[in-house]
Coordinates of C-alpha atoms and ligand atoms in Angstrom, one line a residue:
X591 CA 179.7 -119.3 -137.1
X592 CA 178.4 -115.5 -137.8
X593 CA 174.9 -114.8 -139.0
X594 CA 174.8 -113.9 -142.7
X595 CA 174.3 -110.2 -143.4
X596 CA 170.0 -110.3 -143.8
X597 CA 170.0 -107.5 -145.6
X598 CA 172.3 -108.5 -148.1
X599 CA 170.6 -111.8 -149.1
X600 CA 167.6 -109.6 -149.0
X601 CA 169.0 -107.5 -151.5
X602 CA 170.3 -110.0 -153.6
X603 CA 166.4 -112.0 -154.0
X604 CA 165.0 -108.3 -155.2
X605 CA 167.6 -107.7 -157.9
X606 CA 166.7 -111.3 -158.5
X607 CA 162.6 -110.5 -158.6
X608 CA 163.3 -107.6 -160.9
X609 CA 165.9 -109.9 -163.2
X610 CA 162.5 -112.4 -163.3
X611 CA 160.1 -109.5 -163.9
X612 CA 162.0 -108.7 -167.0
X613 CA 162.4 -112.1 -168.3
X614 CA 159.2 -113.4 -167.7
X615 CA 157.0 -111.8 -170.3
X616 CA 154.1 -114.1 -170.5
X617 CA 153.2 -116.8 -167.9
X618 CA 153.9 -117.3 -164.3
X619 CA 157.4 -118.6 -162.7
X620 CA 157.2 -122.0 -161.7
X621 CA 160.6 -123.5 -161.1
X622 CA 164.2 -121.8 -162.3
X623 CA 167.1 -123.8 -163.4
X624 CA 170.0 -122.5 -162.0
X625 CA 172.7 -123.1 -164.1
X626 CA 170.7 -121.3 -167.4
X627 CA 168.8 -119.1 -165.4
X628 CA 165.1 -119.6 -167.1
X629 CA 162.7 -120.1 -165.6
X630 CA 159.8 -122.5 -166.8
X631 CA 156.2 -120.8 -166.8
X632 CA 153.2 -121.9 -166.3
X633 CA 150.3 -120.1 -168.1
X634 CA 147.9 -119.0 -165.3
X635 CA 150.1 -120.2 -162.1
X636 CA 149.2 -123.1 -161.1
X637 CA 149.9 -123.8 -157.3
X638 CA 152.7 -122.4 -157.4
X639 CA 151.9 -118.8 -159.2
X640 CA 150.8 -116.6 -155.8
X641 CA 153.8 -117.3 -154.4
X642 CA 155.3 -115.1 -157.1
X643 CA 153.0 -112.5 -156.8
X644 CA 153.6 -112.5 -153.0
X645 CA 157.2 -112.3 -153.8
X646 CA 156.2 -108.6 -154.6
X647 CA 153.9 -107.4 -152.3
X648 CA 157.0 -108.3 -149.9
X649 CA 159.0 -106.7 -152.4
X650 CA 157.6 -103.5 -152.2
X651 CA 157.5 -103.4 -148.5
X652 CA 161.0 -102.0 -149.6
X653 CA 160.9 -100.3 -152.9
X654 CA 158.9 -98.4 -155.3
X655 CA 157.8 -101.1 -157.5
X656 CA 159.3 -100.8 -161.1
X657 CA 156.8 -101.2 -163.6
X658 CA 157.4 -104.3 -163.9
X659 CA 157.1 -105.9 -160.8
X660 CA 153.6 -103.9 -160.0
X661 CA 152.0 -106.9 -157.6
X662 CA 148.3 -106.0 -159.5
X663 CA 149.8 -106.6 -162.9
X664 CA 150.9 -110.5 -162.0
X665 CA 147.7 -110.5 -160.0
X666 CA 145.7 -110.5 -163.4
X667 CA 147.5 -113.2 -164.7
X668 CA 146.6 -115.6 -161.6
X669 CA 143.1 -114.4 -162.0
X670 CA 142.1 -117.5 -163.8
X671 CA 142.7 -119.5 -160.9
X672 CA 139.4 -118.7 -159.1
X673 CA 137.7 -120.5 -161.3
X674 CA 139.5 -123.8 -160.3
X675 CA 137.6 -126.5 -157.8
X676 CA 140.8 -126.9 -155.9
X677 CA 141.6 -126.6 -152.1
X678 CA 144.8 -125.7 -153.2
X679 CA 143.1 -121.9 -154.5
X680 CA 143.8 -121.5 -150.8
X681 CA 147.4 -121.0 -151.2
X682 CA 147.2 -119.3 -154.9
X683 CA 145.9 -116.5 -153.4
X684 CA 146.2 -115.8 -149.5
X685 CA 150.1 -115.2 -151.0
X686 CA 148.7 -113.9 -154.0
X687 CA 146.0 -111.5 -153.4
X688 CA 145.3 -111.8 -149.3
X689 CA 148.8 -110.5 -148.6
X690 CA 148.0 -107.6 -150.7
X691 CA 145.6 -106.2 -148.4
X692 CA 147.5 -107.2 -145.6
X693 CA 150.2 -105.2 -146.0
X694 CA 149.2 -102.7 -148.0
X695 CA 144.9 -102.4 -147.8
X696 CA 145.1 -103.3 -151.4
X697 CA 141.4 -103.1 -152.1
X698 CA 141.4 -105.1 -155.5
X699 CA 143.4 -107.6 -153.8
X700 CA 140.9 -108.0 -151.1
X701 CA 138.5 -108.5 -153.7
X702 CA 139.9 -111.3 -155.5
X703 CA 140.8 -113.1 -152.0
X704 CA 137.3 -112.8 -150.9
X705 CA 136.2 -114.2 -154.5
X706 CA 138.4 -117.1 -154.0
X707 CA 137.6 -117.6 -150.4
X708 CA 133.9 -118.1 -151.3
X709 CA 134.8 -120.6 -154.0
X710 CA 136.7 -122.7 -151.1
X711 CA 133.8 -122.4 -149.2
X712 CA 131.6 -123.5 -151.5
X713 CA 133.7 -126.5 -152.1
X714 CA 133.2 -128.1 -148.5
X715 CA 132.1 -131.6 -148.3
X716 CA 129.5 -131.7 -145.2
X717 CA 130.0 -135.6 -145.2
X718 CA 133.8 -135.4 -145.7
X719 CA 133.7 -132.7 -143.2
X720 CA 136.6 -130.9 -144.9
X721 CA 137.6 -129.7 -148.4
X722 CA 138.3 -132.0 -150.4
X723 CA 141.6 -131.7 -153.0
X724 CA 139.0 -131.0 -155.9
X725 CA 138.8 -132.0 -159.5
X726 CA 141.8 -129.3 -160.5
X727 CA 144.3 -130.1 -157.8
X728 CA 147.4 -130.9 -159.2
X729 CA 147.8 -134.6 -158.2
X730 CA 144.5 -134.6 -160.5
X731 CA 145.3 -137.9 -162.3
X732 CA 145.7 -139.7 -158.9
X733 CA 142.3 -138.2 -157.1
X734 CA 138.6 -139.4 -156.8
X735 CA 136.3 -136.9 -154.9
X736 CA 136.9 -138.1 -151.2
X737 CA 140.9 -137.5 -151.5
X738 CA 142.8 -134.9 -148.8
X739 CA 145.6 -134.2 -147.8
X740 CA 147.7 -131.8 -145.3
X741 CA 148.9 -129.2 -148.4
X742 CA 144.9 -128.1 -148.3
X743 CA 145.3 -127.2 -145.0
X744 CA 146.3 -123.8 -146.8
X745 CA 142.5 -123.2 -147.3
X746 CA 142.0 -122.4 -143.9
X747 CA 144.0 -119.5 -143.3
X748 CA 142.8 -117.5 -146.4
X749 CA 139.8 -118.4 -144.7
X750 CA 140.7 -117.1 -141.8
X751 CA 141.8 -113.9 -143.1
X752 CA 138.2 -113.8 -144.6
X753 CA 136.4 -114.5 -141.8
X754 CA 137.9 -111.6 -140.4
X755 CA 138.1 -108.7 -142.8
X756 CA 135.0 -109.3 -144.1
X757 CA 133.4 -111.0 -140.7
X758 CA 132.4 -113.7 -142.5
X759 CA 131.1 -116.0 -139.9
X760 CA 130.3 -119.6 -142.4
X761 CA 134.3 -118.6 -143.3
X762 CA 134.9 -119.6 -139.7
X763 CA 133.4 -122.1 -138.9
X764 CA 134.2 -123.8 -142.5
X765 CA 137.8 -122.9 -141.8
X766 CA 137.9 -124.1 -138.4
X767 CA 136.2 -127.4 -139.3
X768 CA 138.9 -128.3 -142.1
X769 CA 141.6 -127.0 -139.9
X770 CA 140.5 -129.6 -137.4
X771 CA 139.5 -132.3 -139.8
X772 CA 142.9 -132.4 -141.8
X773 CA 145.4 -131.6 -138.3
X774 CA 143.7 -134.8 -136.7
X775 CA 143.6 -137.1 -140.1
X776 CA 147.2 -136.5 -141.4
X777 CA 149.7 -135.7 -138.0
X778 CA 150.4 -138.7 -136.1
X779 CA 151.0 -139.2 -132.2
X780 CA 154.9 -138.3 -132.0
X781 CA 154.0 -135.1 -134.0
X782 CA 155.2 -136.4 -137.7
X783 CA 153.0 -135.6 -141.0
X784 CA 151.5 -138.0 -143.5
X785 CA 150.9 -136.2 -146.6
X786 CA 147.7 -138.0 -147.9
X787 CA 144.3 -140.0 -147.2
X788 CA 141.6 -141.6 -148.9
X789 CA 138.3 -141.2 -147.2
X790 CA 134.8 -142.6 -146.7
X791 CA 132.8 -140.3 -149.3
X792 CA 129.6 -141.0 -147.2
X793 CA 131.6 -140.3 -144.0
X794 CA 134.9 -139.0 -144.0
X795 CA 136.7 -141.6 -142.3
X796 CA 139.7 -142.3 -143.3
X797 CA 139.8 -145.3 -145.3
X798 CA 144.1 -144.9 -146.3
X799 CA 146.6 -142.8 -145.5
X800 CA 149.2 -142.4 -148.5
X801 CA 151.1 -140.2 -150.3
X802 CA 151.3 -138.3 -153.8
X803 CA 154.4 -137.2 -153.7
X804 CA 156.6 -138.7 -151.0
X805 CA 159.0 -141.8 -151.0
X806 CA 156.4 -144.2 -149.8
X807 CA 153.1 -144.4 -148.3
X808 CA 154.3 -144.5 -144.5
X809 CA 157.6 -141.7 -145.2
X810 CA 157.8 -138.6 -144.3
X811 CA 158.0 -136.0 -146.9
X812 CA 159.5 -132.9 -146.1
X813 CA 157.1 -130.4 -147.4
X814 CA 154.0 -133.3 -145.5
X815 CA 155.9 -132.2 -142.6
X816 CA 156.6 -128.2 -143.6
X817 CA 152.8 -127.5 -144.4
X818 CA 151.3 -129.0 -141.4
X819 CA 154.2 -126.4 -139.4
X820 CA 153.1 -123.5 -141.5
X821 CA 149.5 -123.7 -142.0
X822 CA 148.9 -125.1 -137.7
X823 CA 151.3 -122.0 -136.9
X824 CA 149.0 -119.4 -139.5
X825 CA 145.8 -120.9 -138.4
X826 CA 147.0 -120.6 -134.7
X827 CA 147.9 -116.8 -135.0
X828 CA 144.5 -115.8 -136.2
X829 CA 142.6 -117.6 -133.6
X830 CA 145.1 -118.4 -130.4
X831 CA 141.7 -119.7 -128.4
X832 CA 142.2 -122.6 -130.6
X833 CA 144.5 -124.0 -128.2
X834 CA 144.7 -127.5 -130.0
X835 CA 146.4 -125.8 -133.4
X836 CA 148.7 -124.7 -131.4
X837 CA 149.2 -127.8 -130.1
X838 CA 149.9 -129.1 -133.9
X839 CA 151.8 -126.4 -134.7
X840 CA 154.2 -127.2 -131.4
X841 CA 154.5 -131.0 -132.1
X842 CA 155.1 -131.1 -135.8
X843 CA 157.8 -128.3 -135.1
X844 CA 159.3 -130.2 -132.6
X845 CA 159.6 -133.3 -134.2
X846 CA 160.8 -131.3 -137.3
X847 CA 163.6 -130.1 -135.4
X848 CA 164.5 -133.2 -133.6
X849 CA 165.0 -134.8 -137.5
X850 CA 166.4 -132.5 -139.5
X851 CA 170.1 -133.0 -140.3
X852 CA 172.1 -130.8 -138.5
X853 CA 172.7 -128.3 -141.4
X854 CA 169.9 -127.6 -140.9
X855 CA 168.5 -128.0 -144.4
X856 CA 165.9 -131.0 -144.8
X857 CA 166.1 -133.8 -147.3
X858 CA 162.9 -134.1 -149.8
X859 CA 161.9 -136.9 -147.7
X860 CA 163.1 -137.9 -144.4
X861 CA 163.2 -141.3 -144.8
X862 CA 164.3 -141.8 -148.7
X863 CA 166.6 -144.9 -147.8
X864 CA 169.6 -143.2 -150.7
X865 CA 170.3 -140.7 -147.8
X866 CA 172.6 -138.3 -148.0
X867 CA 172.9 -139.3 -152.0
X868 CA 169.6 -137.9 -152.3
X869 CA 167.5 -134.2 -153.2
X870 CA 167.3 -131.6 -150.4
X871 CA 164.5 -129.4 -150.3
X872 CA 165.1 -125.9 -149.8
X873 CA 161.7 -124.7 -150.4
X874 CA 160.4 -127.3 -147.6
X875 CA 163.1 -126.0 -145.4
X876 CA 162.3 -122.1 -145.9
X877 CA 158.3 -123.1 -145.2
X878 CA 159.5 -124.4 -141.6
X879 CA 161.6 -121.1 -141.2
X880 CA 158.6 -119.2 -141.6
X881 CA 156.8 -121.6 -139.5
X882 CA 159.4 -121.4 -136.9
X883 CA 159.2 -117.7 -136.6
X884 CA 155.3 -117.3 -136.1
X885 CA 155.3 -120.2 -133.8
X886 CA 158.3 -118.1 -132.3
X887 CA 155.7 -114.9 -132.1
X888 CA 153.1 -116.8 -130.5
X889 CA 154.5 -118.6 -127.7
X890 CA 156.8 -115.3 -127.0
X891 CA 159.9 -114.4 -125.3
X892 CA 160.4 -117.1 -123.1
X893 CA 159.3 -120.5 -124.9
X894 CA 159.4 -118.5 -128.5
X895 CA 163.2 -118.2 -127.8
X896 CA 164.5 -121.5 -129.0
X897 CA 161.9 -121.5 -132.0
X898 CA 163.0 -118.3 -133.4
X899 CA 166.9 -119.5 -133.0
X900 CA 166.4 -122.9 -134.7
X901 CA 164.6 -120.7 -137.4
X902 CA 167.6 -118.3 -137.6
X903 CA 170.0 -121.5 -137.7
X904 CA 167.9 -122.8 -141.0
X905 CA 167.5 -119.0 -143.0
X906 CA 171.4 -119.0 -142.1
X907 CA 172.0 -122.4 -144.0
X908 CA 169.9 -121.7 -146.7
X909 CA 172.0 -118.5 -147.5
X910 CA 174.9 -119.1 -147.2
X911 CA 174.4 -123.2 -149.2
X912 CA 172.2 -122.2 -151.4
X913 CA 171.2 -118.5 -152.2
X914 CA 173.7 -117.0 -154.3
X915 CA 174.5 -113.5 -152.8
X916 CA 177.4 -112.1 -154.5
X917 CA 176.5 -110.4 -157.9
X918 CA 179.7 -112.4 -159.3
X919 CA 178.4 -115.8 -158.0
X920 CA 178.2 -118.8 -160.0
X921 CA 174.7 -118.9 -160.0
X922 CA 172.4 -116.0 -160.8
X923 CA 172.0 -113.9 -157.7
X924 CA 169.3 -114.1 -155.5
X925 CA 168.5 -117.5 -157.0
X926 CA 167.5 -120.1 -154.0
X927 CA 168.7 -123.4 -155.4
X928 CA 168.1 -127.1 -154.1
X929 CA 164.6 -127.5 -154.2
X930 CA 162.9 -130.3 -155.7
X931 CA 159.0 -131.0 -156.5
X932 CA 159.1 -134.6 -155.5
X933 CA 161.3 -137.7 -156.8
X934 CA 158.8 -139.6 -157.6
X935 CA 158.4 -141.5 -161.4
X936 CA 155.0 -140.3 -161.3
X937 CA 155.5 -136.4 -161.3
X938 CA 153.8 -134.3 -163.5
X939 CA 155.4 -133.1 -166.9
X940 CA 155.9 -129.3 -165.7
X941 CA 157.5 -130.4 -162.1
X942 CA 159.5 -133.6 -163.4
X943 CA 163.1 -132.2 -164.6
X944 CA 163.0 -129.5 -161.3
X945 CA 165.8 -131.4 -159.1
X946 CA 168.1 -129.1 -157.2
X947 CA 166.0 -125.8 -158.9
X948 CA 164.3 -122.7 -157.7
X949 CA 160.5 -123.3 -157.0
X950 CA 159.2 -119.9 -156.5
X951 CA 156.9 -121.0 -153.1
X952 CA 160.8 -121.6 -151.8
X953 CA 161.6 -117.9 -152.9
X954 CA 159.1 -116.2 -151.5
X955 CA 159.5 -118.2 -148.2
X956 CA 163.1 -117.4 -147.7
X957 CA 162.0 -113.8 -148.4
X958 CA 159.4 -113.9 -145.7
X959 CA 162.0 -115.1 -142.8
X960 CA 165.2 -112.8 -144.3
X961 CA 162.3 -109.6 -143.6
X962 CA 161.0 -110.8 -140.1
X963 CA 164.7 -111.8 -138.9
X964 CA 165.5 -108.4 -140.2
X965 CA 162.7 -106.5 -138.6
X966 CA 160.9 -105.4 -141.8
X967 CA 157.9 -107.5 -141.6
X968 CA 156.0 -109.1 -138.5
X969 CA 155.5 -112.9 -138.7
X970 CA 152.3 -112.6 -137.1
X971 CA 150.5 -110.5 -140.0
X972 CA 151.8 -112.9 -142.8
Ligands
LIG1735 N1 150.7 -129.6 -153.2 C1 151.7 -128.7 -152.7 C2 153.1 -129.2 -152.7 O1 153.5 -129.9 -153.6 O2 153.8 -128.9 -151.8

């Protein structure tokens, strides 16, 4: 089969930013539905809400922002965030705010990264010996103080990115600690993810592993699986001497590979028993893309090869099933359907009716692999 034009799809998810920019006048996009095209809000962007703003920044690696889609305007309405006790800040705003500076030495991004960084290093647990999900994550009705799980492992690279720009030395070694902590208490020997555990508050041992929002307690979700390939890969690429991250980042992208069906595109759980009758998750699938690639970049020509094809294989899925390209489509272009929070009863009132949706972290991953496949952006900045 022919790789998908890149820089069509490409082009197709920016009319589709701008199409959100205008319809989006207060709030943050959370999760679209495709067949009416709205998109659900959230007031200050919840977990989700720097994905949106990251969206941009990416955007306007390729054009002149319209008004509207000005990354520092959307940047404001995340601000609240930093005030959150939430590992989960870690993701708001490395995509959020970090990227900004990144790509574009966006002082008042840097700002507001560094602000949140500090508040996720204030929020480590020298007993736990990690950050713990916090009071404000969003599984907060299913939490006590010693809960974890691998989505924080997003803390660490913002971090990371910390550490460096501002040579932050406690962002380091608070970074590296989590890294280790949550790689070693949530991926198991043959390289598959749990999502959560419930620790020892006196000592951080592990005291249950579990899940909020897989099948069961022992499945393996596929966005479990997706952040421990994405966060091990960014953690790896900002300090390769940390041989043992890429060690993670290697095994849970193998034995991603090795299980996903051969489309290409993962199910929202690998082991929901209803398989095929069940979700996909496209937004899961576009996080091991991008995981793919910088584990790709770091290994290199030779061994980076196979990584970077497999990654290729997914984007190439995930366009042609599920991004609508054409202007004339059925669905509104640029719109990345077949993502799906979680199946569980127990979801939250703002995720529960997204099955088969848009979630905007899927977006602005698909948008991250369609520009390093293309050559516009370099997987081993993002
Ligand atoms: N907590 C992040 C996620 O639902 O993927």
């Amino acid at each position: 089969m022919t790789t998908p034009d890149w820089s069509q799809a490409t082009a197709a998810m920016l009319a589709h930013i701008e199409a959100t920019s205008r319809q989006v006048s207060t709030g943050v996009p959370h999760w679209a539905d495709p067949v009416t095209g709205r998109w659900t809000v959230t007031p200050d962007g919840d977990w989700t809400g720097g994905a949106w703003v990251g969206q941009l920044w990416l955007a306007k690696l390729l054009r002149n922002p319209v008004p509207q889609t000005v990354p520092g305007r959307w940047l404001k309405r995340i601000r609240p965030r930093l005030d959150k006790r939430t590992a989960f800040k870690g993701f708001t705003f490395y995509y959020g705010a970090a990227l900004g500076q990144i790509l574009f030495s966006d002082e008042d991004a840097a700002a507001v990264a560094t602000t949140a960084a500090e508040g996720l290093a204030d929020l480590y647990d020298d007993a736990l010996g990690l950050i713990p999900l916090g009071e404000d994550a969003e599984e907060h009705c299913a939490i006590g103080t010693a809960e974890s799980s691998i989505d924080s492992l997003v803390a660490s690279p913002l971090l990371l990115w910390s550490a460096a720009v501002n040579d932050d030395e406690r962002h380091r070694v608070i970074a590296t600690a989590h890294a280790d902590r949550v790689l070693e208490n949530h991926v198991r020997d043959d390289g598959s993810v749990i999502q959560s555990t419930t620790l020892d508050p006196a000592n951080g041992k592990v005291l249950r592993s579990h899940t909020h929002k897989g099948y069961n307690d022992t499945s393996i979700w596929g966005r479990a699986q997706a952040w421990a390939m994405l966060c091990g890969s960014m953690c790896a690429l900002r300090q390769p001497e940390q041989t043992a991250w890429l060690d993670y980042a290697r095994r849970t992208c193998d034995w991603w590979l090795a299980n996903v069906p051969g489309d290409g595109v993962a199910y929202w759980d690998f082991d929901d028993p209803a398989i095929p009758d069940t979700s996909r998750d496209t937004a899961a699938t576009a996080m091991a893309a991008s995981a793919l690639l910088k584990l790709a970049s770091l290994l290199g020509e030779g061994e980076g090869q196979r990584y970077r094809e497999a990654a290729s294989r997914s984007v190439a899925a995930l366009v042609r099933g599920y991004l609508a390209v054409d202007e004339y489509a059925e669905y509104p272009q640029g719109m990345l359907r077949g993502g799906c929070f979680t199946r569980r009863p127990d979801s939250r009132p703002q995720d529960r009716a997204a099955d088969d949706v848009e979630l905007v972290f899927g977006s602005y991953m698909l948008l991250e692999t369609l520009l390093v496949l293309d050559g516009a952006a370099d997987a081993t900045t993002l």
